[in-house]
Coordinates of C-alpha atoms in Angstrom, one line a residue:
Chain A
M632 CA 0.1 0.1 0.0
T633 CA 0.9 3.3 -0.4
A634 CA 1.9 5.5 2.3
L635 CA -0.7 8.1 3.4
V636 CA -0.3 11.1 4.0
T637 CA -2.9 12.5 6.3
A638 CA -3.3 15.6 8.1
D639 CA -2.6 15.0 11.3
P640 CA -5.8 14.5 13.5
D641 CA -4.0 15.4 16.9
R642 CA -3.8 18.9 15.5
I643 CA -7.6 19.3 15.1
V644 CA -9.7 19.3 17.8
R645 CA -12.5 16.2 17.4
T646 CA -15.4 18.2 17.8
D647 CA -13.9 20.5 14.7
L648 CA -14.6 17.8 12.6
A649 CA -17.8 17.3 10.2
V650 CA -16.6 13.7 9.5
R651 CA -13.9 11.5 10.9
T652 CA -13.5 8.0 10.2
D653 CA -11.2 5.4 11.6
G654 CA -9.2 2.4 9.6
L655 CA -13.1 2.4 7.8
T656 CA -13.5 -0.8 5.8
R657 CA -15.6 -2.5 4.0
R658 CA -15.4 -5.8 1.7
F659 CA -17.9 -7.1 -1.0
G660 CA -16.5 -10.6 -1.0
K661 CA -13.2 -11.1 -1.6
Q662 CA -12.9 -7.5 -3.2
V663 CA -11.8 -4.8 -0.2
A664 CA -14.0 -2.0 -1.5
V665 CA -12.6 0.6 1.0
D666 CA -9.7 -0.3 2.7
S667 CA -8.9 1.6 5.9
V668 CA -9.4 4.5 5.4
D669 CA -8.6 7.8 7.7
L670 CA -11.4 10.0 6.2
V671 CA -10.5 14.3 8.2
V672 CA -13.1 16.3 7.2
P673 CA -13.1 19.7 9.2
R674 CA -16.1 21.8 10.2
G675 CA -16.8 24.3 7.5
A676 CA -14.6 23.0 4.7
V677 CA -15.5 22.1 1.1
Y678 CA -13.9 18.6 1.0
G679 CA -13.5 17.5 -2.5
F680 CA -13.4 13.7 -2.4
L681 CA -11.3 12.3 -5.6
G682 CA -11.0 9.1 -7.1
P683 CA -11.7 7.4 -10.6
N684 CA -14.6 5.4 -10.8
G685 CA -14.7 2.1 -8.8
S686 CA -12.0 3.6 -6.4
G687 CA -14.9 3.1 -3.3
K688 CA -15.9 6.7 -2.9
T689 CA -19.2 6.0 -2.9
T690 CA -19.0 2.8 -0.7
T691 CA -17.3 5.3 1.8
I692 CA -20.3 7.9 1.3
R693 CA -23.0 5.1 1.8
M694 CA -21.1 4.0 4.9
L695 CA -21.2 7.9 6.5
L696 CA -24.9 8.1 5.5
G697 CA -25.7 4.6 7.2
L698 CA -26.6 2.6 4.3
L699 CA -23.8 0.1 4.1
S700 CA -22.6 -1.3 7.6
P701 CA -18.4 -1.5 7.7
D702 CA -16.7 -4.5 7.9
A703 CA -14.3 -2.5 10.3
G704 CA -13.5 1.2 11.4
D705 CA -15.1 4.1 13.4
I706 CA -17.3 6.6 11.9
E707 CA -18.0 10.2 13.4
V708 CA -20.2 12.7 11.7
L709 CA -21.0 16.0 12.9
G710 CA -19.6 14.6 16.6
A711 CA -22.0 11.6 16.5
A712 CA -20.8 7.9 16.4
M713 CA -22.3 6.3 14.1
P714 CA -24.6 4.3 13.2
Q715 CA -25.8 4.8 16.6
G716 CA -26.2 8.5 16.3
L717 CA -27.8 8.2 13.2
A718 CA -31.2 9.4 13.8
S719 CA -30.2 12.4 15.4
V720 CA -27.6 13.7 12.8
L721 CA -29.0 12.4 9.5
P722 CA -31.6 15.4 10.0
R723 CA -28.8 18.2 9.6
V724 CA -27.1 16.4 6.6
G725 CA -28.4 17.0 3.3
A726 CA -27.4 13.9 0.6
L727 CA -27.0 13.4 -2.6
I728 CA -26.3 9.8 -3.4
E729 CA -24.9 8.3 -7.0
G730 CA -27.3 10.4 -9.1
P731 CA -30.8 11.5 -8.1
A732 CA -33.9 9.1 -7.6
F733 CA -37.5 10.1 -7.5
H734 CA -40.8 8.6 -8.3
P735 CA -40.9 9.3 -12.2
Y736 CA -44.9 9.3 -11.9
L737 CA -45.1 12.1 -9.4
T738 CA -44.2 15.8 -10.4
G739 CA -40.8 17.2 -9.5
R740 CA -42.7 19.1 -6.8
A741 CA -44.5 16.1 -5.1
N742 CA -41.6 14.4 -4.9
L743 CA -40.3 16.9 -2.6
R744 CA -43.6 17.0 -0.8
R745 CA -43.2 13.3 -0.3
L746 CA -40.1 13.8 1.1
D747 CA -40.7 16.5 3.4
A748 CA -43.5 14.4 4.7
C749 CA -41.7 11.9 5.6
D750 CA -39.1 13.8 7.5
R751 CA -40.2 13.8 11.0
T752 CA -37.7 16.9 12.0
A753 CA -39.8 19.1 9.1
D754 CA -42.6 21.1 10.3
P755 CA -45.5 21.0 8.1
R756 CA -46.3 24.6 8.6
T757 CA -43.3 25.8 6.6
S758 CA -43.3 22.6 4.0
K759 CA -44.7 24.4 0.8
D760 CA -42.5 27.8 1.6
R761 CA -39.4 25.4 2.1
I762 CA -40.1 23.5 -0.9
D763 CA -40.4 26.6 -3.3
A764 CA -37.2 28.0 -1.9
A765 CA -35.3 24.6 -2.6
L766 CA -36.8 24.8 -6.4
V767 CA -35.9 28.4 -6.6
R768 CA -32.3 27.6 -5.5
V769 CA -31.7 24.9 -8.0
G770 CA -33.9 27.3 -10.9
L771 CA -36.2 24.2 -11.1
L772 CA -39.4 26.4 -9.9
A773 CA -41.1 26.7 -13.3
A774 CA -40.5 22.8 -13.6
G775 CA -41.9 22.0 -10.4
E776 CA -45.5 20.7 -11.8
K777 CA -44.0 18.5 -14.3
K778 CA -43.7 14.7 -14.1
Y779 CA -40.1 13.6 -13.2
R780 CA -39.8 10.8 -15.8
H781 CA -40.3 13.9 -18.3
Y782 CA -37.4 15.5 -16.8
S783 CA -34.1 15.9 -18.4
L784 CA -30.7 14.7 -16.7
G785 CA -29.7 17.8 -15.4
M786 CA -33.3 18.5 -14.0
K787 CA -33.2 15.4 -12.2
Q788 CA -29.9 16.5 -10.7
R789 CA -31.4 19.8 -9.8
L790 CA -34.3 18.0 -8.1
G791 CA -32.1 16.0 -6.2
L792 CA -30.0 18.8 -5.2
A793 CA -33.2 20.8 -4.2
A794 CA -34.0 17.8 -1.9
A795 CA -30.7 18.1 -0.2
L796 CA -31.9 21.5 0.4
L797 CA -35.2 21.4 2.0
Q798 CA -34.2 21.9 5.6
P799 CA -30.6 23.9 7.0
R800 CA -27.9 21.4 6.8
D801 CA -25.0 21.4 8.8
L802 CA -23.0 18.8 6.2
L803 CA -24.0 18.1 2.5
V804 CA -22.6 15.1 1.1
L805 CA -22.9 15.6 -2.8
D806 CA -21.5 12.7 -4.9
E807 CA -21.1 13.8 -8.2
P808 CA -23.3 16.8 -8.0
T809 CA -22.6 18.2 -11.5
N810 CA -23.3 14.8 -13.6
G811 CA -25.3 15.7 -16.6
L812 CA -25.2 19.1 -15.9
D813 CA -24.4 21.8 -18.9
P814 CA -21.7 24.4 -18.3
Q815 CA -24.1 26.7 -16.8
G816 CA -25.9 24.3 -14.7
T817 CA -21.9 23.5 -13.6
R818 CA -21.0 27.1 -12.9
E819 CA -24.7 27.1 -10.8
V820 CA -23.3 24.4 -8.5
R821 CA -20.0 25.5 -8.0
H822 CA -21.7 28.7 -6.8
L823 CA -24.0 26.9 -4.8
V824 CA -21.4 25.1 -2.9
R825 CA -19.6 28.2 -2.3
E826 CA -22.9 29.7 -0.6
L827 CA -23.6 26.4 1.6
A828 CA -19.9 26.8 2.9
A829 CA -20.4 30.6 3.1
D830 CA -23.3 30.1 5.4
G831 CA -21.2 27.4 7.4
A832 CA -22.1 24.3 6.2
T833 CA -19.3 21.4 5.4
V834 CA -19.9 20.7 2.0
L835 CA -18.2 17.2 1.3
V836 CA -18.2 16.8 -3.1
S837 CA -17.1 13.7 -4.3
S838 CA -16.3 14.0 -8.2
H839 CA -14.3 13.4 -10.9
L840 CA -14.2 16.7 -12.7
L841 CA -10.8 17.8 -10.9
A842 CA -10.9 21.6 -12.5
E843 CA -14.4 21.7 -10.9
V844 CA -13.1 20.7 -7.3
E845 CA -10.2 22.5 -7.7
Q846 CA -12.1 25.9 -8.1
V847 CA -14.2 25.0 -4.6
A848 CA -12.9 22.9 -2.4
T849 CA -10.6 24.2 0.3
H850 CA -9.6 20.4 1.3
V851 CA -9.1 17.3 -1.2
G852 CA -9.1 13.6 -0.6
I853 CA -8.0 11.4 -3.2
M854 CA -8.8 7.5 -3.6
A855 CA -7.6 5.2 -5.7
G856 CA -8.5 1.1 -5.6
G857 CA -10.1 1.6 -1.7
A858 CA -7.5 3.5 -0.2
L859 CA -7.5 7.0 0.3
L860 CA -3.8 7.8 -0.8
R861 CA -3.5 11.7 -0.1
Q862 CA -5.6 13.9 2.2
G863 CA -5.2 17.5 3.5
E864 CA -6.0 21.1 3.3
L865 CA -5.8 21.7 -1.0
H866 CA -2.3 24.1 -1.1
E867 CA -0.7 21.6 1.2
V868 CA -2.0 18.4 -0.7
L869 CA -0.6 20.5 -4.0
G870 CA 2.3 21.9 -2.1
G871 CA 4.4 18.7 -2.7
E872 CA 4.6 19.8 -6.3
T873 CA 6.4 23.5 -6.5
A874 CA 5.5 26.6 -7.9
V875 CA 7.3 28.2 -10.9
V876 CA 7.3 31.7 -12.0
R877 CA 7.8 32.7 -15.7
I878 CA 9.4 36.6 -15.7
A879 CA 8.6 37.7 -19.8
T880 CA 10.9 40.9 -20.0
P881 CA 13.4 41.7 -22.9
D882 CA 15.9 42.9 -20.7
V883 CA 17.0 39.5 -19.6
D884 CA 20.6 40.9 -18.7
L885 CA 19.1 43.5 -16.5
A886 CA 16.7 41.3 -14.8
R887 CA 19.1 38.4 -14.0
P888 CA 21.7 39.7 -11.2
A889 CA 18.9 41.3 -9.7
L890 CA 17.0 38.5 -9.3
A891 CA 19.8 36.3 -8.1
A892 CA 20.8 38.5 -5.9
L893 CA 17.4 38.0 -4.0
G894 CA 17.8 34.0 -4.3
L895 CA 16.1 32.8 -7.1
E896 CA 17.6 30.1 -9.1
L897 CA 17.2 31.0 -12.6
Q898 CA 16.9 29.4 -16.3
D899 CA 16.7 30.8 -19.6
D900 CA 13.2 31.1 -21.1
P901 CA 12.5 32.0 -24.4
E902 CA 10.3 34.6 -23.1
G903 CA 12.8 35.6 -20.6
L904 CA 13.6 34.0 -17.0
V905 CA 12.1 30.8 -15.4
A906 CA 12.7 29.8 -11.6
D907 CA 11.1 27.8 -9.0
L908 CA 9.3 30.4 -6.7
G909 CA 10.1 28.7 -3.8
G910 CA 8.6 31.0 -0.8
F911 CA 9.0 33.7 -2.8
A912 CA 6.2 36.5 -3.0
P913 CA 5.4 37.1 -6.8
E914 CA 5.2 41.1 -6.3
D915 CA 8.8 40.8 -4.9
V916 CA 9.7 39.1 -7.6
A917 CA 8.4 41.8 -9.8
A918 CA 9.6 44.5 -7.7
A919 CA 13.3 43.2 -8.0
V920 CA 12.7 43.2 -12.0
V921 CA 11.5 46.6 -11.8
G922 CA 13.9 47.9 -9.6
A923 CA 16.8 46.7 -11.6
G924 CA 15.4 48.9 -14.4
A925 CA 14.5 45.8 -16.7
R926 CA 11.3 46.2 -18.7
L927 CA 8.7 43.9 -17.4
R928 CA 6.5 42.3 -20.0
G929 CA 4.8 39.8 -17.5
L930 CA 5.0 37.6 -14.9
R931 CA 3.2 34.1 -14.2
V932 CA 3.0 31.9 -11.3
E933 CA 2.2 28.2 -12.6
R934 CA 1.0 26.2 -9.8
P935 CA 1.0 22.3 -10.3
H936 CA -2.8 21.4 -11.3
L937 CA -4.8 18.7 -9.3
E938 CA -5.2 16.9 -12.3
E939 CA -1.2 16.2 -12.8
L940 CA -1.0 15.0 -9.2
F941 CA -4.3 12.8 -9.7
V942 CA -2.9 11.4 -12.5
S943 CA 0.5 10.5 -10.7
L944 CA -1.2 9.0 -7.9
T945 CA -3.8 7.2 -9.4
G946 CA -2.4 6.4 -12.8
E947 CA -3.0 7.5 -16.5
G948 CA -4.8 4.6 -17.3
F949 CA -8.4 4.5 -18.4
D950 CA -9.3 0.9 -17.3
V951 CA -11.3 0.3 -14.4
L952 CA -8.5 -1.5 -12.3
R953 CA -11.0 -4.0 -10.3
Chain B
M1002 CA -28.1 9.4 22.8
S1003 CA -29.3 13.3 21.6
S1004 CA -32.6 13.5 21.4
V1005 CA -34.2 15.0 17.9
D1006 CA -36.9 17.4 17.6
T1007 CA -39.7 16.4 16.3
Y1008 CA -43.1 17.7 15.1
P1009 CA -46.1 16.0 16.6
G1010 CA -48.2 14.5 14.2
A1011 CA -45.2 13.4 12.3
F1012 CA -46.2 9.6 11.9
W1013 CA -49.5 10.5 10.7
R1014 CA -47.9 12.7 8.1
L1015 CA -45.9 9.9 7.1
Y1016 CA -48.4 7.6 7.0
R1017 CA -50.7 10.3 4.9
S1018 CA -47.8 10.6 2.3
E1019 CA -47.9 6.6 2.3
A1020 CA -51.4 6.0 1.6
R1021 CA -51.4 8.7 -1.1
L1022 CA -48.6 7.2 -3.1
V1023 CA -50.2 3.8 -2.8
L1024 CA -53.9 5.3 -3.6
G1025 CA -52.6 7.8 -6.0
R1026 CA -50.7 5.1 -8.4
R1027 CA -52.5 4.8 -11.7
R1028 CA -51.4 0.9 -11.6
N1029 CA -52.9 0.5 -8.4
I1030 CA -56.1 2.7 -9.3
A1031 CA -56.3 0.2 -12.2
L1032 CA -56.6 -2.5 -10.2
L1033 CA -59.5 -1.0 -7.8
V1034 CA -61.4 -0.5 -11.1
V1035 CA -60.9 -3.9 -11.9
L1036 CA -62.3 -4.9 -8.7
A1037 CA -65.4 -2.5 -9.0
I1038 CA -66.0 -3.7 -12.5
V1039 CA -66.2 -7.6 -11.1
P1040 CA -69.7 -7.1 -9.1
L1041 CA -71.2 -5.5 -12.0
L1042 CA -70.0 -8.0 -14.3
I1043 CA -71.8 -10.4 -11.9
A1044 CA -75.2 -8.6 -11.5
V1045 CA -75.1 -8.2 -15.6
G1046 CA -74.7 -11.9 -16.0
V1047 CA -77.4 -12.5 -13.5
A1048 CA -79.4 -10.1 -14.7
S1049 CA -79.4 -11.3 -18.5
S1050 CA -80.1 -14.9 -17.6
R1051 CA -82.9 -15.6 -15.6
H1052 CA -82.8 -19.1 -15.7
Q1053 CA -82.3 -20.2 -11.9
D1054 CA -79.8 -23.4 -12.2
S1055 CA -77.7 -24.2 -9.1
G1056 CA -73.9 -24.3 -9.6
G1057 CA -71.4 -21.4 -9.7
P1058 CA -70.2 -19.4 -6.7
A1059 CA -72.3 -19.2 -3.6
F1060 CA -75.0 -17.1 -3.0
L1061 CA -75.4 -16.5 -7.0
G1062 CA -79.1 -17.9 -6.5
Q1063 CA -80.1 -15.9 -4.2
I1064 CA -79.0 -12.4 -6.1
T1065 CA -82.2 -11.8 -8.0
G1066 CA -84.2 -12.1 -4.7
N1067 CA -81.9 -10.0 -2.8
G1068 CA -79.2 -7.6 -4.4
L1069 CA -77.3 -7.5 -0.9
F1070 CA -76.5 -11.1 -1.7
L1071 CA -74.3 -9.3 -4.6
V1072 CA -71.8 -8.2 -2.1
F1073 CA -71.4 -11.9 -0.4
T1074 CA -71.0 -13.5 -4.2
A1075 CA -69.0 -10.7 -5.2
L1076 CA -66.5 -10.9 -2.3
T1077 CA -66.3 -15.1 -2.6
V1078 CA -65.2 -14.4 -6.7
C1079 CA -62.7 -11.8 -5.7
T1080 CA -61.3 -14.0 -2.7
P1081 CA -59.0 -16.3 -4.2
L1082 CA -57.5 -14.7 -6.9
F1083 CA -58.2 -10.9 -7.3
L1084 CA -58.2 -9.7 -4.1
P1085 CA -54.5 -11.5 -3.3
L1086 CA -53.2 -10.3 -6.7
V1087 CA -54.2 -6.5 -5.8
V1088 CA -52.6 -7.4 -2.2
G1089 CA -49.6 -9.2 -3.5
V1090 CA -48.9 -6.1 -6.0
V1091 CA -49.1 -3.4 -3.7
A1092 CA -46.9 -5.6 -0.8
G1093 CA -44.9 -6.8 -2.9
D1094 CA -44.0 -3.2 -4.7
S1095 CA -43.8 -2.0 -0.9
I1096 CA -39.9 -1.7 -0.3
A1097 CA -38.7 -3.3 -3.3
G1098 CA -40.1 -0.7 -5.5
E1099 CA -38.3 1.9 -3.8
A1100 CA -35.6 0.3 -3.6
G1101 CA -35.4 -0.6 -7.9
T1102 CA -36.1 3.5 -7.8
G1103 CA -33.3 4.6 -5.6
T1104 CA -35.9 6.1 -3.5
L1105 CA -35.3 4.1 -0.5
R1106 CA -31.6 5.4 0.0
Y1107 CA -33.0 8.9 0.5
L1108 CA -36.0 7.7 2.3
L1109 CA -33.4 6.3 4.8
T1110 CA -31.1 9.0 4.7
L1111 CA -33.7 11.6 5.4
P1112 CA -33.6 9.7 7.8
V1113 CA -37.0 7.6 8.2
T1114 CA -35.5 5.4 10.8
R1115 CA -35.8 1.7 9.3
G1116 CA -38.5 0.5 11.9
R1117 CA -40.6 3.4 11.1
L1118 CA -40.6 2.8 7.4
L1119 CA -41.9 -0.7 7.8
V1120 CA -44.7 0.2 10.0
A1121 CA -45.7 3.2 7.5
K1122 CA -45.3 0.6 4.5
T1123 CA -47.2 -2.2 6.3
L1124 CA -50.3 0.3 7.4
G1125 CA -50.0 1.3 3.7
T1126 CA -50.6 -1.8 2.5
L1127 CA -53.3 -2.6 4.9
T1128 CA -55.2 0.6 3.8
F1129 CA -55.0 -0.2 0.2
T1130 CA -56.2 -4.3 1.1
A1131 CA -59.1 -2.3 3.1
V1132 CA -59.7 -0.1 0.1
S1133 CA -59.8 -3.0 -2.4
V1134 CA -62.3 -5.1 0.1
L1135 CA -64.5 -1.9 0.4
V1136 CA -64.6 -1.3 -3.2
V1137 CA -65.7 -4.9 -3.9
A1138 CA -68.5 -4.5 -1.4
V1139 CA -69.5 -1.2 -2.1
S1140 CA -69.7 -1.7 -5.9
G1141 CA -71.6 -4.9 -5.0
L1142 CA -74.1 -3.0 -3.1
L1143 CA -75.0 -0.5 -5.3
A1144 CA -75.0 -2.6 -8.5
G1145 CA -77.2 -5.3 -6.2
A1146 CA -79.4 -2.4 -5.3
A1147 CA -79.8 -0.8 -9.0
F1148 CA -80.8 -4.3 -10.6
F1149 CA -82.2 -6.5 -7.7
G1150 CA -83.0 -3.7 -4.9
L1151 CA -82.4 -4.4 -1.2
H1152 CA -84.4 -6.5 1.0
N1153 CA -84.5 -8.1 4.6
V1154 CA -82.1 -10.9 4.6
T1155 CA -82.6 -14.7 5.2
L1156 CA -79.8 -16.1 6.5
L1157 CA -78.1 -19.5 5.7
S1158 CA -79.8 -20.9 8.8
G1159 CA -83.2 -20.0 7.5
D1160 CA -84.2 -17.0 9.7
T1161 CA -84.6 -13.8 8.0
V1162 CA -82.9 -10.5 9.6
S1163 CA -83.3 -6.6 8.7
L1164 CA -81.5 -5.3 6.2
G1165 CA -79.5 -3.4 8.6
N1166 CA -78.7 -6.2 10.1
G1167 CA -77.3 -7.6 6.8
I1168 CA -75.4 -4.8 5.6
G1169 CA -73.8 -5.0 8.9
R1170 CA -73.2 -8.6 8.3
A1171 CA -71.4 -7.3 5.4
G1172 CA -69.3 -5.0 6.8
L1173 CA -67.6 -7.7 9.6
I1174 CA -67.6 -10.0 6.1
A1175 CA -64.9 -7.1 5.1
L1176 CA -63.2 -6.5 8.1
Y1177 CA -62.8 -10.5 8.3
L1178 CA -60.9 -10.6 4.7
V1179 CA -58.8 -7.8 5.6
V1180 CA -57.4 -9.5 8.6
A1181 CA -57.8 -12.6 6.6
L1182 CA -55.1 -11.1 3.5
F1183 CA -53.1 -9.2 6.2
G1184 CA -51.1 -12.4 6.5
L1185 CA -50.3 -12.6 3.0
A1186 CA -49.6 -8.8 2.9
A1187 CA -47.1 -9.6 5.6
I1188 CA -45.5 -12.1 3.3
G1189 CA -45.4 -9.4 0.6
L1190 CA -43.8 -7.1 2.6
F1191 CA -41.3 -9.4 3.9
V1192 CA -40.2 -10.5 0.3
S1193 CA -40.1 -7.1 -0.6
T1194 CA -37.3 -6.7 1.6
I1195 CA -35.2 -9.3 -0.1
T1196 CA -35.2 -7.9 -3.7
E1197 CA -34.9 -4.7 -5.5
N1198 CA -37.1 -6.1 -7.9
A1199 CA -40.6 -5.0 -7.4
I1200 CA -42.2 -7.4 -10.3
A1201 CA -40.6 -10.7 -8.5
A1202 CA -41.7 -9.5 -5.4
M1203 CA -45.1 -9.6 -6.6
A1204 CA -45.1 -12.5 -8.4
T1205 CA -43.6 -14.2 -5.6
T1206 CA -46.2 -13.1 -3.2
V1207 CA -49.2 -13.8 -5.5
G1208 CA -47.4 -17.3 -6.3
L1209 CA -47.2 -18.4 -2.5
A1210 CA -50.8 -17.3 -2.2
V1211 CA -51.7 -19.7 -5.3
F1212 CA -49.3 -22.5 -3.9
S1213 CA -51.3 -22.3 -0.8
L1214 CA -54.9 -22.5 -3.0
V1215 CA -53.2 -25.8 -4.9
L1216 CA -52.2 -27.5 -1.4
D1217 CA -55.6 -26.7 -0.2
S1218 CA -57.0 -28.6 -3.0
V1219 CA -55.2 -31.7 -2.8
P1220 CA -57.1 -34.0 -0.1
Q1221 CA -54.4 -35.8 0.6
L1222 CA -52.7 -33.1 2.3
S1223 CA -55.7 -32.4 4.5
A1224 CA -53.5 -32.4 7.8
I1225 CA -51.8 -29.1 6.8
H1226 CA -55.1 -27.5 5.7
G1227 CA -55.7 -26.0 9.0
V1228 CA -52.7 -23.7 8.8
L1229 CA -52.9 -23.3 5.2
L1230 CA -52.7 -19.2 4.5
T1231 CA -55.8 -19.6 2.4
H1232 CA -57.8 -22.3 4.0
N1233 CA -60.2 -19.5 6.1
W1234 CA -60.3 -17.1 3.6
L1235 CA -63.7 -18.2 2.4
G1236 CA -64.4 -18.8 6.2
F1237 CA -66.7 -15.6 6.5
G1238 CA -69.7 -17.5 5.5
E1239 CA -69.8 -18.5 9.4
L1240 CA -71.4 -14.7 9.3
L1241 CA -74.5 -15.2 7.6
R1242 CA -75.5 -17.7 10.1
T1243 CA -77.8 -17.1 13.1
Q1244 CA -75.6 -18.6 15.2
V1245 CA -72.1 -17.3 14.3
D1246 CA -69.5 -19.6 15.8
S1247 CA -67.2 -16.3 16.9
A1248 CA -64.9 -19.0 18.3
A1249 CA -64.2 -20.2 14.9
L1250 CA -63.8 -17.0 13.1
L1251 CA -61.2 -15.8 15.9
R1252 CA -59.2 -18.9 15.7
W1253 CA -59.2 -18.1 12.1
S1254 CA -58.4 -14.5 12.7
A1255 CA -55.8 -15.5 14.8
L1256 CA -53.9 -17.7 12.1
H1257 CA -53.6 -14.8 10.0
L1258 CA -52.4 -12.4 12.7
A1259 CA -49.8 -15.0 13.4
Y1260 CA -48.8 -15.2 9.8
A1261 CA -48.7 -11.5 10.0
A1262 CA -46.4 -11.4 13.1
V1263 CA -43.9 -14.1 11.8
F1264 CA -43.4 -12.4 8.5
L1265 CA -43.1 -9.0 9.8
S1266 CA -40.6 -9.9 12.2
L1267 CA -38.5 -11.5 9.4
A1268 CA -39.3 -8.5 7.6
Y1269 CA -37.9 -6.1 10.3
A1270 CA -34.9 -8.4 11.0
R1271 CA -34.2 -8.4 7.0
L1272 CA -34.8 -4.7 6.4
T1273 CA -32.8 -3.3 9.9
T1274 CA -29.6 -5.3 8.8
K1275 CA -29.9 -4.8 5.2
D1276 CA -27.2 -3.0 3.0
V1277 CA -28.6 -0.6 0.6
T1278 CA -27.1 -0.5 -2.6
S1279 CA -29.3 0.6 -4.7

């Protein structure tokens, strides 16, 4: 097994965690679907849960929500041990699990009404208002009276999000929330996730769309083959790979000594110079160039992307591993 | 354990939602329409062929004299096959249907605790069973009144009782049938927790009822007839005697309730330990 790079759990006070698992393991027959996963999701985080198809993300999520029982390991959600705490914790958790699922012969609104009626923590007096608000929030108010069967994939996905938002939540578990959405829909979901996080909710988003996650996540966890390979704050996880600064200038000879004096190890670049940024602030680099009398045409900091890290961890191959 | 803030009447809300789901579904409404048509067909058939030879289901001969007997005839006709079919469809669909569409995972994560879900599904199924029996009875009563008129009732034992008494007895018969079908409903609910395929659950449940009917028709197996699921279903004729053998009716009802208790326990054990992967 690959070495785990996990945030030190002792560094974080336990109650500050929205989700914590300890040695979480689940087998299906001989296959180990989830292999001693230690998930650490701090409260208020937007946690991007990444991994190729079949890497065990959904199985993990199903165990968090009490749909599957683990073979080994402990689960804590919002400070309560699971599955004992399911009844008290789940009302504060909104979930979208492996795609939306509703009664096809009911309208979108009737489906939400059904879910709200089944939720004993839902106030029947505010039911209509909350359903309206949820439909508005996902842009589905106009299609509320349409049968679910006649919804497009994107509309179904939106209804699933609306269901998760019927009540105020402390934790949202969104499994592939942008599946089937068009670019606008994807943007809206991103916006929604930011909004929810700004309201103080913790959001656990599983996705294989790395660029999406990179734009909203504060934390990431990367799974492959049932194991959690990396986990932590986004910049920490990416921090293993260093940022590069590209300085575009026609006056290379003027800029070089000033930058070398700053302590950068310079290399030539077609547009000017390039160096590992290290701990330097980009604005100091710019100031040094200009201060030396060189004309600065452009300065670009290139950070490694999640995609490169992801591929380096999980492999290039397209084939499902198991 | 921390407690949860729940609203008073929350279970009633869940039950109503369940009943609306079952009674509002087009397929189930179609089943009820079929049940309502059965007494009408019998009435038309009897009215159009006035030759009174014996044979046919019980009470058929009395219909022309008193429309109330159409209720008894229709219930006798529907009990062996139509009513078990309807109960099998609704009970078999109850949990397997939710699992099949994936809505089960969303109910469970609301959360509807698994025990509450089973109670709600059981009550929903029972509600539909009661409505089904009532549809046959009421349709029979209306058709009987329209075609043949309603009169005082001559019981099987020869005595005559008032029409009100007769309708009261019809009501008790309907109640007995609901209790009698509860055993089958419980079997259906249990089967429904085993599979995600609603059609398979329905077919299995109806198949078990038919299987019991078949066993019941083999005289050599008379030793086990007394405990068969379907054996006492038509025992409601007892309610049409002057001296009702209420001990027998209670004994038979107890058998069906025992079936219900066993299979609901199995359903509970299965549902509360089930891995929900759909």
